[in-house]
PDB file of C-alpha atoms in Angstrom:
ATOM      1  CA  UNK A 396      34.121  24.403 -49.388  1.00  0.00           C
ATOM      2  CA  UNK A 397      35.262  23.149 -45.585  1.00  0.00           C
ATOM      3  CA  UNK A 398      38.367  22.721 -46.629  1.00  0.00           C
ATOM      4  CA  UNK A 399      38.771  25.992 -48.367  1.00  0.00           C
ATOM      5  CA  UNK A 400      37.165  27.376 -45.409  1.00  0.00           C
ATOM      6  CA  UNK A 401      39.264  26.017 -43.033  1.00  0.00           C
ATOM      7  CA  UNK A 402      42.758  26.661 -44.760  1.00  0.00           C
ATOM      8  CA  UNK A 403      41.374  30.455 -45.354  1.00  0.00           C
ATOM      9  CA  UNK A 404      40.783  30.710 -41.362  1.00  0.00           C
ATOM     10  CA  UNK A 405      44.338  29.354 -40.844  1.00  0.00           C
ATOM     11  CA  UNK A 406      46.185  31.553 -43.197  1.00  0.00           C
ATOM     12  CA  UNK A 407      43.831  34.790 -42.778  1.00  0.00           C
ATOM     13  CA  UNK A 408      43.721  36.243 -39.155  1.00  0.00           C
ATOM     14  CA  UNK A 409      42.754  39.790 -40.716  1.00  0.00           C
ATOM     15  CA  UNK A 410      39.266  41.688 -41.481  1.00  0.00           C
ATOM     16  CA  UNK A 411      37.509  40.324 -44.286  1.00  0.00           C
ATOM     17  CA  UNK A 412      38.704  42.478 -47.272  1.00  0.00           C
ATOM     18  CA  UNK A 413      35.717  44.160 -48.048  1.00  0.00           C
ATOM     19  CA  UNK A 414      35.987  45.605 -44.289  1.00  0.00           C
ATOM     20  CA  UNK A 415      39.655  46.791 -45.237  1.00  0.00           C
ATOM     21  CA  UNK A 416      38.369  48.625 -48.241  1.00  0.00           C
ATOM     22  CA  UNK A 417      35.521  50.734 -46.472  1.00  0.00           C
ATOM     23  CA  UNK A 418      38.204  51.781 -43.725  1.00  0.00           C
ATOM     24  CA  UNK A 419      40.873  52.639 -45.886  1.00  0.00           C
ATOM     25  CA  UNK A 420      38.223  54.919 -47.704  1.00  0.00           C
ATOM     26  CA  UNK A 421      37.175  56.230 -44.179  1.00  0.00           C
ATOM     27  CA  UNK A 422      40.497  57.087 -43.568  1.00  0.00           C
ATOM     28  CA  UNK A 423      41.190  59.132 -46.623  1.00  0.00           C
ATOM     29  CA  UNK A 424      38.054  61.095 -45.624  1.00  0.00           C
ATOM     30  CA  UNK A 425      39.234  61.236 -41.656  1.00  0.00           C
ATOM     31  CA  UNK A 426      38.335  64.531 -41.377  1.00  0.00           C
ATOM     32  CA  UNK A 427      34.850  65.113 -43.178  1.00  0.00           C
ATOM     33  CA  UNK A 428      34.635  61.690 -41.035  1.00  0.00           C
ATOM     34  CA  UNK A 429      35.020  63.000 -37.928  1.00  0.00           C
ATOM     35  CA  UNK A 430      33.110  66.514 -38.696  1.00  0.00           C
ATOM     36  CA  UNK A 431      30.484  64.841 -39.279  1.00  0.00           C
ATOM     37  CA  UNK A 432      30.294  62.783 -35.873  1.00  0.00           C
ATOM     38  CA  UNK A 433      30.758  66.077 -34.084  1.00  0.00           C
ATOM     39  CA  UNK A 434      27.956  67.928 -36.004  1.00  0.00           C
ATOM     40  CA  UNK A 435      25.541  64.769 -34.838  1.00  0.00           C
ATOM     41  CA  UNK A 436      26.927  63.975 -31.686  1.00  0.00           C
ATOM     42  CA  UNK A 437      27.239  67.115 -30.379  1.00  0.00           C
ATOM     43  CA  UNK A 438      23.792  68.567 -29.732  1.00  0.00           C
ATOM     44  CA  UNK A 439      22.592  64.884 -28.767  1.00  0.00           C
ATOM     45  CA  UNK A 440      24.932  65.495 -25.979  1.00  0.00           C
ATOM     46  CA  UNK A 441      23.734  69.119 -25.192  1.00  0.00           C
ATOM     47  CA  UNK A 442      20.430  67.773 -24.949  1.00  0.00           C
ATOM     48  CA  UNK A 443      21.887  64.884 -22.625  1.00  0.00           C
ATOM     49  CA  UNK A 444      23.597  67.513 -20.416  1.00  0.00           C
ATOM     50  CA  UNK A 445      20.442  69.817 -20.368  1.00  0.00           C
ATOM     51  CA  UNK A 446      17.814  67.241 -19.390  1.00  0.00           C
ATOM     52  CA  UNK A 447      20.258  65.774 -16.701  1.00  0.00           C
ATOM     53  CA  UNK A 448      20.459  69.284 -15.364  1.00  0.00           C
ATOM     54  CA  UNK A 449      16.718  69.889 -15.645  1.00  0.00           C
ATOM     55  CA  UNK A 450      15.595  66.583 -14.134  1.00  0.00           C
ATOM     56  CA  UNK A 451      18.340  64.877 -12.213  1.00  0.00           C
ATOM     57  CA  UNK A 452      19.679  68.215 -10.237  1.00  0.00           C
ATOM     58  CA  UNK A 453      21.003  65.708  -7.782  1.00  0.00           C
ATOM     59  CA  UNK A 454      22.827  63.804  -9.654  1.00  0.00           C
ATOM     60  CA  UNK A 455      26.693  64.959 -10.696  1.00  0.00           C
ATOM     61  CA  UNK A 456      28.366  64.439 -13.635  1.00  0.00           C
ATOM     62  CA  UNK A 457      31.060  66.457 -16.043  1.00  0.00           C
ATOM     63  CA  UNK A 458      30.858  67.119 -19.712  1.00  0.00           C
ATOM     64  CA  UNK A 459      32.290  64.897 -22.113  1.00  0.00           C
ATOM     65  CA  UNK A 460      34.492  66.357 -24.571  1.00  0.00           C
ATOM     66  CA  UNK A 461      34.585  63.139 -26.256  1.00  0.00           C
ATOM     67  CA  UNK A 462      33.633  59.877 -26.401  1.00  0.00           C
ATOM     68  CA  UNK A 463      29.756  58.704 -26.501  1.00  0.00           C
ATOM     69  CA  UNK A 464      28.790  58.723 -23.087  1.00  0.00           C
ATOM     70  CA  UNK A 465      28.194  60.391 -19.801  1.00  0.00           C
ATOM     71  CA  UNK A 466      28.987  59.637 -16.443  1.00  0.00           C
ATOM     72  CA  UNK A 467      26.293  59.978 -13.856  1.00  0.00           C
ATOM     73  CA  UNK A 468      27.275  59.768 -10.547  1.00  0.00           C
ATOM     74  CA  UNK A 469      24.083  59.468  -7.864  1.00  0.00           C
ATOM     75  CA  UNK A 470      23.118  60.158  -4.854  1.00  0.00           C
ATOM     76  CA  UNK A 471      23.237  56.477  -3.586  1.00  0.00           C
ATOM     77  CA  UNK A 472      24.844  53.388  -4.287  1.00  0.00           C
ATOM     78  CA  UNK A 473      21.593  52.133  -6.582  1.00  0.00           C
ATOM     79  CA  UNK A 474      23.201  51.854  -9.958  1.00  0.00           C
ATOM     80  CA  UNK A 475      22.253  48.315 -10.532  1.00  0.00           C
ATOM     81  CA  UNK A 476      18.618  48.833  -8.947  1.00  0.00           C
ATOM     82  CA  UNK A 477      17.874  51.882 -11.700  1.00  0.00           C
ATOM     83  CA  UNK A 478      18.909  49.609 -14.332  1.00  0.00           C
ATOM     84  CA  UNK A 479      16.460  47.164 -13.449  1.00  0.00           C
ATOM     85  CA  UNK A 480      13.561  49.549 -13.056  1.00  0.00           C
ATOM     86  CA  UNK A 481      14.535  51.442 -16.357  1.00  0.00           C
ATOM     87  CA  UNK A 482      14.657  47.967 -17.910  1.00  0.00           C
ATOM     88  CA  UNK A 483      10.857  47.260 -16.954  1.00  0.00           C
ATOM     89  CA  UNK A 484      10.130  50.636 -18.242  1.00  0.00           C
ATOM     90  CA  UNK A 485      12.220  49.761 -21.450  1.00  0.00           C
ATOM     91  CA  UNK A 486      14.742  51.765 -20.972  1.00  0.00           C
ATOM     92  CA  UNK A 487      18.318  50.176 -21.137  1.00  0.00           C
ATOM     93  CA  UNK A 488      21.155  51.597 -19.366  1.00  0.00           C
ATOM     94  CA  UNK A 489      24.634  50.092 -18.176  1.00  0.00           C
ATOM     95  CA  UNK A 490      24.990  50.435 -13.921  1.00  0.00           C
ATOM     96  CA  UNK A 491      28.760  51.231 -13.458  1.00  0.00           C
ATOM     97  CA  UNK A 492      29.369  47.415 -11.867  1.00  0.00           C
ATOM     98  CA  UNK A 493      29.415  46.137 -15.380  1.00  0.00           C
ATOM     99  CA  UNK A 494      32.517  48.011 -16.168  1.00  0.00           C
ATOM    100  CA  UNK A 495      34.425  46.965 -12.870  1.00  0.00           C
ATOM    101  CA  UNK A 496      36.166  43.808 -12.268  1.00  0.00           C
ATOM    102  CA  UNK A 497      35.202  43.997  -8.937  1.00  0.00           C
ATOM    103  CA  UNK A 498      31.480  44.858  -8.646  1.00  0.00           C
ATOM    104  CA  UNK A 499      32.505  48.373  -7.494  1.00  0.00           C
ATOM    105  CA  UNK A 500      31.233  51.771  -9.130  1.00  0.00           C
ATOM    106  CA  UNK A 501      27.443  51.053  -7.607  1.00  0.00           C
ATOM    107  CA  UNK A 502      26.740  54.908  -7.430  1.00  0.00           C
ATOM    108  CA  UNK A 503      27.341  55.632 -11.189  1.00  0.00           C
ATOM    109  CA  UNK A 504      25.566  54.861 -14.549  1.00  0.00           C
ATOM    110  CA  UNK A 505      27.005  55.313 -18.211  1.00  0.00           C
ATOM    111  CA  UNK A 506      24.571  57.101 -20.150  1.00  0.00           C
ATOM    112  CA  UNK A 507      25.133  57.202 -23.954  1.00  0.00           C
ATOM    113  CA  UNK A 508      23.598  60.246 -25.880  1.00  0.00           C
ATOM    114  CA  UNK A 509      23.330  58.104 -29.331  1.00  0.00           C
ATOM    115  CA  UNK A 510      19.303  58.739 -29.483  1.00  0.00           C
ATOM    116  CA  UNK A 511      18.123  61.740 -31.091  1.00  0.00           C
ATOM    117  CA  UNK A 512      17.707  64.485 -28.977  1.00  0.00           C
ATOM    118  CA  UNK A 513      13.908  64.431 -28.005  1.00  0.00           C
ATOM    119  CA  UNK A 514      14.353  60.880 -26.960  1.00  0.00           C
ATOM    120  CA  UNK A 515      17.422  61.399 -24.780  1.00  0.00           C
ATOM    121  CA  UNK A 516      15.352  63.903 -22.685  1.00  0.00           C
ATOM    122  CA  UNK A 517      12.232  61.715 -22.467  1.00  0.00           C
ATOM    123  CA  UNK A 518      14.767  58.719 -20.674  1.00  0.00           C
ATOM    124  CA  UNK A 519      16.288  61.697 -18.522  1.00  0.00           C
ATOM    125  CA  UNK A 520      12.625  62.679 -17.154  1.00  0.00           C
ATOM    126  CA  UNK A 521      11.712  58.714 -16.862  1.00  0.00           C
ATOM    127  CA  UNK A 522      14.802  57.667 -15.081  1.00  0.00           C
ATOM    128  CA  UNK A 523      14.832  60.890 -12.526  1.00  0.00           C
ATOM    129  CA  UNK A 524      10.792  60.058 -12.083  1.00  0.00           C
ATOM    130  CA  UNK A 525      11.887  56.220 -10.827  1.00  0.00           C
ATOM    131  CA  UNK A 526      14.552  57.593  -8.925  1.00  0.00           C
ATOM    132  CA  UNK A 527      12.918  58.990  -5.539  1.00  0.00           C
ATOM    133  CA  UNK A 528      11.511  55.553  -5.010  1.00  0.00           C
ATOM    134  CA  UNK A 529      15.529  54.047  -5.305  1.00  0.00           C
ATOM    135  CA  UNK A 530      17.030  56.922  -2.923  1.00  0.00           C
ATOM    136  CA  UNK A 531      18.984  58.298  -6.166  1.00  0.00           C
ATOM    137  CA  UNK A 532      17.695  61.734  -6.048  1.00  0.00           C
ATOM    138  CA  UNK A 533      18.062  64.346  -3.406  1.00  0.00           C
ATOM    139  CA  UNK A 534      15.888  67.596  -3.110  1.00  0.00           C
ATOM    140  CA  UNK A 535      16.915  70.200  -6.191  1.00  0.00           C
ATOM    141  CA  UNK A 536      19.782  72.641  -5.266  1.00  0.00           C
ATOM    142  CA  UNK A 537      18.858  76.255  -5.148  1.00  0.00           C
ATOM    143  CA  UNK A 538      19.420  78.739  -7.542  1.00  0.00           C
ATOM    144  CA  UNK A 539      21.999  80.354  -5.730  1.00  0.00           C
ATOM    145  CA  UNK A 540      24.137  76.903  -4.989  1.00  0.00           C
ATOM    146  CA  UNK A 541      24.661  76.136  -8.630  1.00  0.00           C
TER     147      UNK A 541
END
């Protein structure tokens, strides 16, 4: 069986073939596929959007019109800070150094709006309550401003 093993990972460099099948069926199907992701993504990201605008007022950000995640920009350069308070509170988010080779992006976090709605507001209202003690929230913009 090692040896079989071993000549199989020299000669196959590709998916295992099972892998191959459920993509090529995916792919015949691209569009119910992708319909699909929309019809589920979509109001998880509404509800993203919403409680971000409800809760976070000081925070900036613009509306994805793809992808998985938002991009919040705060107030202050505390990206890495929220992280570790959200993770004691067990909430896990990614602070924008992780996706820099140089450590840089300190004022913004990726937020992904995978969770079901409900639970993507709930982790909107704890983050913006831990906030204030970080310096990543500023007073809520009047009506008029927005």
């Amino acid at each position: 069986i090692r040896e079989l093993t071993a000549v199989r990972a020299d000669l196959d460099m590709a998916s295992p073939v099972i892998e191959q099948l459920v993509a090529l069926e995916l792919l015949g199907r691209w569009d119910e596929v992708v319909a699909s992701r929309r019809a589920l993504l979509r109001p998880r990201r509404d509800a993203l959007v919403s409680a971000l605008e409800e809760y976070a007022p000081s925070w900036t950000f613009r509306r994805p019109r793809g992808g998985l995640s938002v991009w919040v920009r705060l107030p202050a350069p505390v990206a890495t800070s929220l992280a570790a308070a959200a993770a004691r509170e067990g909430i896990e988010l990614t602070p924008g150094p992780s996706f820099s080779v140089d450590g840089t992006f300190e004022h913004h976090v990726r937020l992904p709006f995978t969770l079901a709605p409900d639970e993507l507001r709930e982790a909107v209202a704890r983050l913006a309550a831990l906030a204030p003690s970080l310096g990543a929230s500023a007073p809520a913009r009047a009506a008029a401003a927005i």
